[in-house]
Amino acid sequence: MILASAPSSGETWPSWVLPVAAVLVSGLLLAGPALRRRHPVAWWLLLGFPAAAFRVVRTWRPLMAGCRLAVSRRPALTVVSGLIGNGAPPPQPRVPRRGLIRPTAGGFWLLVRLLPGQVPEDFVKAAPAMAEDWQVHAVRVTSWKPGVVRIAASVADPLAVPRIPKQRGPGHLLRVGVGTLETGAAWVVDLRRVPHWLIVGATRSGKSTLINALVAGLAPQSVALVGIDCKGGMELSLYEPRLSALATNREQAVKLLAALVDLTLDRMTVCRTARVRNIWGLPEKERPVPVVVIVDEIAELFLVASRNEKDEAQAAGTALIRLAQLGAALGVFLVVAGQRVGSDLGPGVTALRAQLGGRVCHRVADPGTAEMALGDLNPDALKAAQAITPEQAGTAVLASGDGWERARSLLITETEAEAIATEYAHLAPVLPELLEETR
């Protein structure tokens, strides 16, 4: 007689796990559209990311072969899609080894180890093919470390509607969230890390909006804001209640810049007496207030029509360069903006550009301005900036010594900027040595 053996636990678990899993998956699929609208991050982590990760795994080998990133195990042979030996099965190519696929709030990223002879530029060229195969908005390839690249994919365009977390209170000193990066992360301008910035952009490109966002973030902080707007103050006068000083023509600007240089030299003396290298080494009660100098339309400072104007332009340029060289350690920071910045404005502009480590390039009207802003940092950043269209107002390419990224600033209207400046007018430090120069 044959006795029926009792079913083991391994034989019984599918009877209830599979139906439950089917119900859960069906529920997620049915609720997917509503979940995606109301809670996009949750939808992505529960449904979108698993599907995208599956596509990456499934297409990895043929994608590498099709993009000529796979190499035959036989010496001196490169495997391309469809290569078959005479009477032999297709050779199995050696493909770059990929790491774990890790989710982000709006995409995913993974590390890939290069094969011998490969360089990061090979993967940069293949980025459009990756985005097409993986059905994502864009793929960005950057060098992670020697022999390894980082591939980051964005499912949707995070720059379509820039969002940054609401800031409670003044936040970190000299650190401001001004928009969204193409990765979906917040675009943060940290003047302690990158002290001086050059912002360029044509009319209606988003340059003024970025300055609005920057001033709105700095207004609640314990900093002095100084404006130089040689177009009669048409732009920066919006923030006048929060400014410690404002120059509205070149004569005033030259005097104000000279006063700022003197202020910087005074702080240098204080630091030398205290035997510290910068103002941050001073006790908090003795530390002078940081000063952020915003220069709008830099060309107005350098354009000349007479000998007298030439002397003023040279004096202004020399003062700006001195502030850029000395200011970071002594609490004086520069934000220089303009529609057009080129070497034709004089050698002072080129020398000043070299001191401005942070660059932001919106859509520009001439290639020379983009070249001046980004050409010395990264050729790829220059190409990305030149591809910005008039419909992409607010979109910019930002670059520094750490690399480059596409970003979009948060829309803050002139009315909102003016209201913020009025709200925090009481925080504007009084600097008598600067006020006297703008009267």
Coordinates of C-alpha atoms in Angstrom, one line a residue:
M1 CA 0.0 0.0 0.0
I2 CA 1.3 3.4 -0.9
L3 CA 0.7 6.1 1.6
A4 CA 0.3 9.7 0.5
S5 CA 2.9 11.9 2.1
A6 CA 1.9 15.1 3.7
P7 CA 2.7 18.1 1.5
S8 CA 5.7 20.0 2.6
S9 CA 5.6 23.7 3.4
G10 CA 7.5 24.4 0.2
E11 CA 4.7 22.7 -1.8
T12 CA 1.9 24.6 -0.1
W13 CA 3.1 28.2 0.0
P14 CA 2.2 29.0 -3.7
S15 CA -1.4 28.1 -3.1
W16 CA -2.0 31.3 -1.1
V17 CA 1.0 33.5 -2.0
L18 CA 0.3 33.6 -5.7
P19 CA -3.3 34.7 -5.4
V20 CA -2.4 37.4 -2.8
A21 CA 0.4 38.6 -5.0
A22 CA -1.9 38.7 -8.0
V23 CA -4.5 40.7 -6.1
L24 CA -1.8 43.2 -4.9
V25 CA -0.4 43.6 -8.4
S26 CA -3.8 44.0 -9.9
G27 CA -4.7 46.6 -7.3
L28 CA -1.6 48.6 -7.9
L29 CA -2.1 48.5 -11.7
L30 CA -5.7 49.6 -11.4
A31 CA -4.8 52.4 -8.9
G32 CA -1.7 53.3 -10.9
P33 CA -3.0 56.3 -12.8
A34 CA -4.5 57.9 -9.7
L35 CA -1.4 57.1 -7.6
R36 CA 0.8 58.6 -10.2
R37 CA -1.1 61.9 -10.3
R38 CA -1.4 62.3 -6.5
H39 CA 1.7 60.6 -5.2
P40 CA 4.2 60.4 -8.1
V41 CA 7.2 59.4 -5.9
A42 CA 5.2 56.5 -4.4
W43 CA 4.0 55.4 -7.8
W44 CA 7.5 55.5 -9.1
L45 CA 9.0 53.4 -6.3
L46 CA 6.1 50.8 -6.3
L47 CA 5.5 50.4 -10.1
G48 CA 7.7 52.6 -12.3
F49 CA 11.1 51.7 -10.9
P50 CA 10.7 47.9 -10.9
A51 CA 9.5 48.0 -14.6
A52 CA 12.4 50.3 -15.5
A53 CA 15.0 48.1 -13.7
F54 CA 13.6 45.1 -15.6
R55 CA 14.1 46.9 -18.9
V56 CA 17.7 47.8 -18.0
V57 CA 18.5 44.2 -17.1
R58 CA 16.8 42.8 -20.2
T59 CA 18.4 45.2 -22.7
W60 CA 21.8 45.6 -21.1
R61 CA 23.7 43.1 -23.3
P62 CA 22.2 43.9 -26.7
L63 CA 22.3 47.6 -25.9
M64 CA 26.1 47.5 -25.1
A65 CA 26.7 45.5 -28.3
G66 CA 24.6 47.9 -30.4
C67 CA 26.4 50.9 -29.1
R68 CA 29.8 49.2 -29.7
L69 CA 30.5 49.1 -26.0
A70 CA 30.9 45.3 -26.0
V71 CA 34.1 43.5 -26.8
S72 CA 34.6 40.0 -28.1
R73 CA 36.5 37.6 -25.8
R74 CA 38.6 36.7 -28.9
P75 CA 41.5 39.1 -29.2
A76 CA 41.4 42.0 -31.7
L77 CA 37.7 41.4 -32.5
T78 CA 34.9 43.9 -31.7
V79 CA 31.4 42.5 -31.3
V80 CA 28.6 44.4 -33.0
S81 CA 24.9 43.6 -33.2
G82 CA 24.3 40.6 -35.5
L83 CA 27.9 39.4 -35.8
I84 CA 28.0 35.6 -36.4
G85 CA 31.1 33.4 -37.1
N86 CA 31.3 31.0 -39.9
G87 CA 29.3 27.9 -38.9
A88 CA 29.7 28.8 -35.2
P89 CA 27.2 30.1 -32.7
P90 CA 27.2 33.8 -32.1
P91 CA 30.1 34.8 -29.8
Q92 CA 29.1 35.9 -26.4
P93 CA 30.5 39.5 -26.0
R94 CA 32.2 40.8 -23.0
V95 CA 30.0 43.7 -21.8
P96 CA 30.9 46.4 -19.2
R97 CA 29.9 45.2 -15.7
R98 CA 27.1 47.1 -14.2
G99 CA 26.4 47.6 -10.5
L100 CA 23.1 47.6 -8.6
I101 CA 20.3 49.8 -10.0
R102 CA 19.4 52.3 -7.3
P103 CA 16.1 54.3 -7.3
T104 CA 15.8 58.1 -6.8
A105 CA 12.7 60.2 -6.4
G106 CA 12.3 60.6 -10.1
G107 CA 14.6 58.0 -11.8
F108 CA 17.5 55.7 -11.0
W109 CA 21.2 55.4 -11.2
L110 CA 23.9 52.7 -11.5
L111 CA 27.7 52.4 -11.7
V112 CA 29.4 50.8 -14.6
R113 CA 33.0 49.6 -14.8
L114 CA 34.7 50.3 -18.1
L115 CA 36.4 47.7 -20.1
P116 CA 40.1 48.1 -21.0
G117 CA 40.4 50.8 -23.7
Q118 CA 37.1 52.5 -23.0
V119 CA 36.7 56.1 -21.8
P120 CA 33.7 57.9 -20.3
E121 CA 33.0 59.7 -23.6
D122 CA 32.1 56.4 -25.2
F123 CA 29.2 56.1 -22.8
V124 CA 28.3 59.8 -23.1
K125 CA 27.7 59.2 -26.8
A126 CA 25.5 56.2 -26.0
A127 CA 23.3 58.1 -23.6
P128 CA 20.5 58.9 -26.1
A129 CA 20.3 55.2 -27.1
M130 CA 20.0 54.2 -23.4
A131 CA 17.2 56.7 -22.9
E132 CA 15.3 55.3 -25.9
D133 CA 15.7 51.7 -24.9
W134 CA 14.9 52.3 -21.2
Q135 CA 11.9 54.6 -22.1
V136 CA 13.0 57.4 -19.9
H137 CA 13.2 61.2 -20.4
A138 CA 17.0 61.5 -20.3
V139 CA 20.2 59.7 -19.4
R140 CA 23.3 61.5 -18.0
V141 CA 26.7 59.9 -17.9
T142 CA 29.4 61.3 -15.6
S143 CA 32.8 60.1 -14.5
W144 CA 32.6 58.5 -11.0
K145 CA 36.2 57.6 -10.5
P146 CA 39.0 56.2 -12.8
G147 CA 37.5 53.3 -14.6
V148 CA 34.0 53.8 -13.4
V149 CA 31.1 55.9 -14.8
R150 CA 27.8 56.8 -13.2
I151 CA 24.7 56.5 -15.3
A152 CA 21.7 58.5 -14.0
A153 CA 18.3 58.3 -15.7
S154 CA 15.4 60.8 -15.3
V155 CA 11.9 59.4 -16.0
A156 CA 10.3 62.8 -16.5
D157 CA 11.7 66.3 -17.0
P158 CA 12.1 67.7 -13.5
L159 CA 12.7 71.2 -15.0
A160 CA 9.2 71.4 -16.4
V161 CA 7.8 72.5 -13.0
P162 CA 10.7 73.4 -10.7
R163 CA 10.0 72.7 -7.0
I164 CA 12.1 73.2 -4.0
P165 CA 11.3 72.3 -0.4
K166 CA 9.8 75.2 1.6
Q167 CA 12.4 76.7 3.8
R168 CA 11.6 77.3 7.5
G169 CA 13.4 80.1 9.1
P170 CA 16.6 81.6 7.8
G171 CA 18.3 78.3 7.1
H172 CA 22.1 77.9 6.7
L173 CA 24.0 81.2 6.4
L174 CA 24.8 82.1 2.7
R175 CA 23.1 78.9 1.5
V176 CA 19.9 79.4 -0.7
G177 CA 17.7 77.0 -2.6
V178 CA 16.9 78.7 -5.9
G179 CA 15.3 76.0 -8.1
T180 CA 15.6 72.4 -9.3
L181 CA 18.4 70.4 -10.9
E182 CA 17.8 68.1 -13.8
T183 CA 18.3 65.2 -11.4
G184 CA 15.2 66.4 -9.4
A185 CA 17.4 67.6 -6.5
A186 CA 17.2 71.1 -5.2
W187 CA 19.4 73.7 -6.9
V188 CA 21.3 75.2 -4.0
V189 CA 23.7 78.2 -4.2
D190 CA 26.2 77.9 -1.4
L191 CA 28.3 81.0 -1.2
R192 CA 30.5 79.6 1.5
R193 CA 31.5 76.8 -1.0
V194 CA 31.5 78.7 -4.3
P195 CA 31.8 82.4 -3.2
H196 CA 31.6 84.3 -6.6
W197 CA 29.2 83.7 -9.4
L198 CA 28.7 84.9 -13.0
I199 CA 25.1 84.8 -14.3
V200 CA 24.5 85.5 -18.0
G201 CA 21.3 85.4 -20.1
A202 CA 19.4 87.3 -22.8
T203 CA 16.2 89.3 -22.1
R204 CA 13.4 87.0 -20.8
S205 CA 15.8 84.1 -20.4
G206 CA 15.3 83.8 -16.6
K207 CA 18.3 85.8 -15.4
S208 CA 16.3 88.3 -13.4
T209 CA 14.1 85.4 -12.0
L210 CA 17.2 83.7 -10.6
I211 CA 18.4 86.9 -9.0
N212 CA 14.9 87.3 -7.4
A213 CA 15.1 83.8 -6.0
L214 CA 18.6 84.4 -4.7
V215 CA 17.7 87.7 -3.0
A216 CA 14.5 86.1 -1.6
G217 CA 16.6 83.4 0.0
L218 CA 19.2 85.8 1.4
A219 CA 16.8 88.4 2.7
P220 CA 15.9 86.5 5.9
Q221 CA 19.6 85.9 6.7
S222 CA 22.0 87.9 8.7
V223 CA 23.8 89.3 5.6
A224 CA 24.3 92.7 4.0
L225 CA 23.1 93.0 0.4
V226 CA 24.7 95.6 -1.8
G227 CA 23.4 96.4 -5.2
I228 CA 25.2 98.0 -8.3
D229 CA 22.8 98.6 -11.2
C230 CA 24.1 101.2 -13.6
K231 CA 20.9 101.2 -15.6
G232 CA 19.4 103.7 -13.2
G233 CA 18.5 101.1 -10.7
M234 CA 15.7 99.7 -12.8
E235 CA 16.3 96.1 -11.7
L236 CA 17.8 96.2 -8.2
S237 CA 15.6 99.0 -6.9
L238 CA 13.0 96.4 -6.2
Y239 CA 15.1 95.2 -3.3
E240 CA 16.1 98.6 -2.1
P241 CA 14.4 98.3 1.4
R242 CA 16.6 95.3 2.1
L243 CA 19.8 96.7 0.5
S244 CA 22.5 98.3 2.7
A245 CA 23.7 100.3 -0.3
L246 CA 22.7 100.8 -4.0
A247 CA 24.6 102.5 -6.8
T248 CA 22.5 103.5 -9.8
N249 CA 25.2 104.9 -12.1
R250 CA 28.9 104.3 -12.8
E251 CA 30.2 107.2 -10.8
Q252 CA 28.4 105.9 -7.7
A253 CA 29.5 102.3 -8.5
V254 CA 33.2 103.3 -8.6
K255 CA 32.9 105.0 -5.2
L256 CA 30.9 102.1 -3.7
L257 CA 33.4 99.5 -5.1
A258 CA 36.3 101.5 -3.7
A259 CA 34.6 101.6 -0.3
L260 CA 34.0 97.8 -0.4
V261 CA 37.7 97.3 -1.1
D262 CA 38.6 99.5 1.9
L263 CA 36.1 97.5 4.0
T264 CA 37.8 94.2 2.9
L265 CA 41.2 95.6 3.8
D266 CA 40.0 96.6 7.2
R267 CA 38.7 93.1 7.8
M268 CA 42.1 91.7 6.7
T269 CA 43.7 93.8 9.4
V270 CA 41.3 92.4 12.0
C271 CA 42.0 88.8 10.9
R272 CA 45.7 89.4 10.9
T273 CA 45.6 90.9 14.5
A274 CA 43.5 87.9 15.7
R275 CA 45.9 85.5 13.9
V276 CA 43.2 83.8 11.8
R277 CA 43.0 83.2 8.1
N278 CA 39.4 84.3 7.5
I279 CA 36.5 85.9 9.3
W280 CA 35.1 82.5 10.1
G281 CA 37.9 81.9 12.5
L282 CA 36.9 84.9 14.6
P283 CA 34.5 84.5 17.6
E284 CA 30.9 84.8 16.5
K285 CA 30.4 88.1 18.4
E286 CA 33.4 89.7 16.7
R287 CA 32.7 88.4 13.3
P288 CA 31.7 91.1 10.7
V289 CA 28.5 90.7 8.8
P290 CA 28.9 88.9 5.4
V291 CA 28.4 91.2 2.4
V292 CA 26.8 89.9 -0.9
V293 CA 27.5 92.3 -3.8
I294 CA 25.0 92.0 -6.7
V295 CA 26.1 93.6 -9.9
D296 CA 23.4 93.8 -12.6
E297 CA 24.3 94.3 -16.2
I298 CA 28.1 94.2 -15.9
A299 CA 28.5 95.6 -19.5
E300 CA 27.3 99.1 -18.2
L301 CA 30.4 99.2 -16.0
F302 CA 32.8 98.5 -18.8
L303 CA 31.3 100.3 -21.9
V304 CA 33.1 103.6 -22.5
A305 CA 32.5 106.6 -24.8
S306 CA 35.2 109.0 -23.6
R307 CA 38.5 109.2 -21.8
N308 CA 36.9 110.0 -18.5
E309 CA 34.6 107.0 -18.8
K310 CA 37.6 104.8 -19.7
D311 CA 39.2 105.7 -16.4
E312 CA 36.0 105.0 -14.5
A313 CA 35.6 101.6 -16.2
Q314 CA 39.2 100.7 -15.4
A315 CA 38.7 101.7 -11.8
A316 CA 35.5 99.7 -11.5
G317 CA 37.1 96.6 -13.1
T318 CA 40.2 96.8 -10.9
A319 CA 38.0 97.0 -7.7
L320 CA 35.8 94.1 -8.7
I321 CA 38.9 91.9 -9.4
R322 CA 40.4 92.8 -6.0
L323 CA 37.1 92.0 -4.3
A324 CA 37.0 88.6 -6.1
Q325 CA 40.6 87.8 -5.1
L326 CA 40.2 88.9 -1.4
G327 CA 36.6 88.7 -0.6
A328 CA 35.9 85.0 -0.1
A329 CA 38.0 84.8 3.1
L330 CA 36.9 88.2 4.3
G331 CA 33.1 87.7 3.9
V332 CA 32.5 89.7 0.7
F333 CA 30.8 87.7 -2.1
L334 CA 30.1 88.7 -5.7
V335 CA 27.2 87.9 -7.9
V336 CA 27.8 89.4 -11.3
A337 CA 25.1 89.3 -14.0
G338 CA 24.7 90.5 -17.5
Q339 CA 23.0 90.0 -20.9
R340 CA 26.3 90.1 -22.7
V341 CA 29.7 89.4 -21.4
G342 CA 32.6 89.3 -23.9
S343 CA 36.3 90.0 -24.3
D344 CA 35.4 93.0 -26.4
L345 CA 34.4 94.8 -23.2
G346 CA 38.1 94.9 -22.3
P347 CA 40.7 92.8 -20.5
G348 CA 39.2 93.6 -17.2
V349 CA 36.2 91.4 -18.0
T350 CA 38.4 88.4 -18.8
A351 CA 40.4 88.8 -15.7
L352 CA 37.3 89.1 -13.6
R353 CA 35.7 86.0 -15.2
A354 CA 38.7 84.0 -14.1
Q355 CA 37.9 84.8 -10.5
L356 CA 34.2 83.9 -10.6
G357 CA 34.3 80.2 -10.0
G358 CA 30.5 79.6 -10.3
R359 CA 28.9 80.1 -13.7
V360 CA 25.2 80.2 -14.7
C361 CA 24.4 80.5 -18.4
H362 CA 20.8 80.9 -19.6
R363 CA 19.8 81.3 -23.2
V364 CA 22.1 83.9 -24.7
A365 CA 21.8 86.1 -27.8
D366 CA 25.4 85.5 -29.0
P367 CA 27.7 82.5 -28.8
G368 CA 30.6 84.6 -27.4
T369 CA 28.7 85.2 -24.1
A370 CA 28.2 81.4 -23.6
E371 CA 31.8 80.9 -24.5
M372 CA 32.9 83.5 -22.0
A373 CA 30.7 81.9 -19.3
L374 CA 31.4 78.2 -19.8
G375 CA 34.1 77.7 -22.4
D376 CA 37.0 77.5 -20.0
L377 CA 35.2 75.1 -17.6
N378 CA 33.6 72.4 -19.8
P379 CA 33.0 72.1 -23.5
D380 CA 30.0 69.8 -22.9
A381 CA 28.4 72.5 -20.7
L382 CA 28.8 75.0 -23.5
K383 CA 27.0 72.8 -26.0
A384 CA 24.2 72.2 -23.5
A385 CA 23.8 76.0 -22.9
Q386 CA 23.7 76.7 -26.7
A387 CA 20.9 74.2 -27.0
I388 CA 18.5 76.1 -24.7
T389 CA 15.5 77.4 -26.6
P390 CA 13.4 80.6 -26.1
E391 CA 10.6 78.4 -24.8
Q392 CA 12.7 77.1 -21.9
A393 CA 12.7 80.4 -19.9
G394 CA 14.4 79.9 -16.5
T395 CA 16.4 76.9 -17.7
A396 CA 20.2 77.3 -17.4
V397 CA 23.4 75.4 -17.3
L398 CA 25.4 75.9 -14.1
A399 CA 29.1 74.9 -13.9
S400 CA 31.9 75.1 -11.4
G401 CA 35.1 73.2 -10.7
D402 CA 32.9 70.3 -9.6
G403 CA 31.2 69.8 -13.0
W404 CA 28.1 71.0 -14.7
E405 CA 24.3 70.4 -14.6
R406 CA 21.2 71.7 -16.2
A407 CA 18.8 73.5 -13.8
R408 CA 15.8 75.8 -13.7
S409 CA 15.2 78.5 -11.2
L410 CA 12.0 78.9 -9.1
L411 CA 9.7 81.5 -10.5
I412 CA 9.5 84.5 -8.1
T413 CA 7.8 87.5 -9.6
E414 CA 8.9 91.1 -9.2
T415 CA 5.9 91.7 -6.9
E416 CA 6.9 88.8 -4.6
A417 CA 10.5 89.9 -4.6
E418 CA 9.5 93.4 -3.6
A419 CA 7.3 92.1 -0.9
I420 CA 10.0 89.9 0.5
A421 CA 12.5 92.8 0.5
T422 CA 10.0 95.0 2.4
E423 CA 9.2 92.2 4.9
Y424 CA 12.9 91.8 5.9
A425 CA 13.9 95.4 5.5
H426 CA 14.6 95.6 9.3
L427 CA 17.4 93.0 8.9
A428 CA 19.4 95.2 6.5
P429 CA 22.7 96.0 8.3
V430 CA 23.7 99.7 8.4
L431 CA 27.1 100.1 6.9
P432 CA 27.9 103.9 7.1
E433 CA 31.1 103.6 5.1
L434 CA 29.0 102.4 2.1
L435 CA 26.0 104.6 2.5
E436 CA 28.1 107.8 2.2
E437 CA 29.4 106.7 -1.2
T438 CA 26.0 106.4 -2.9
R439 CA 24.6 109.7 -1.9

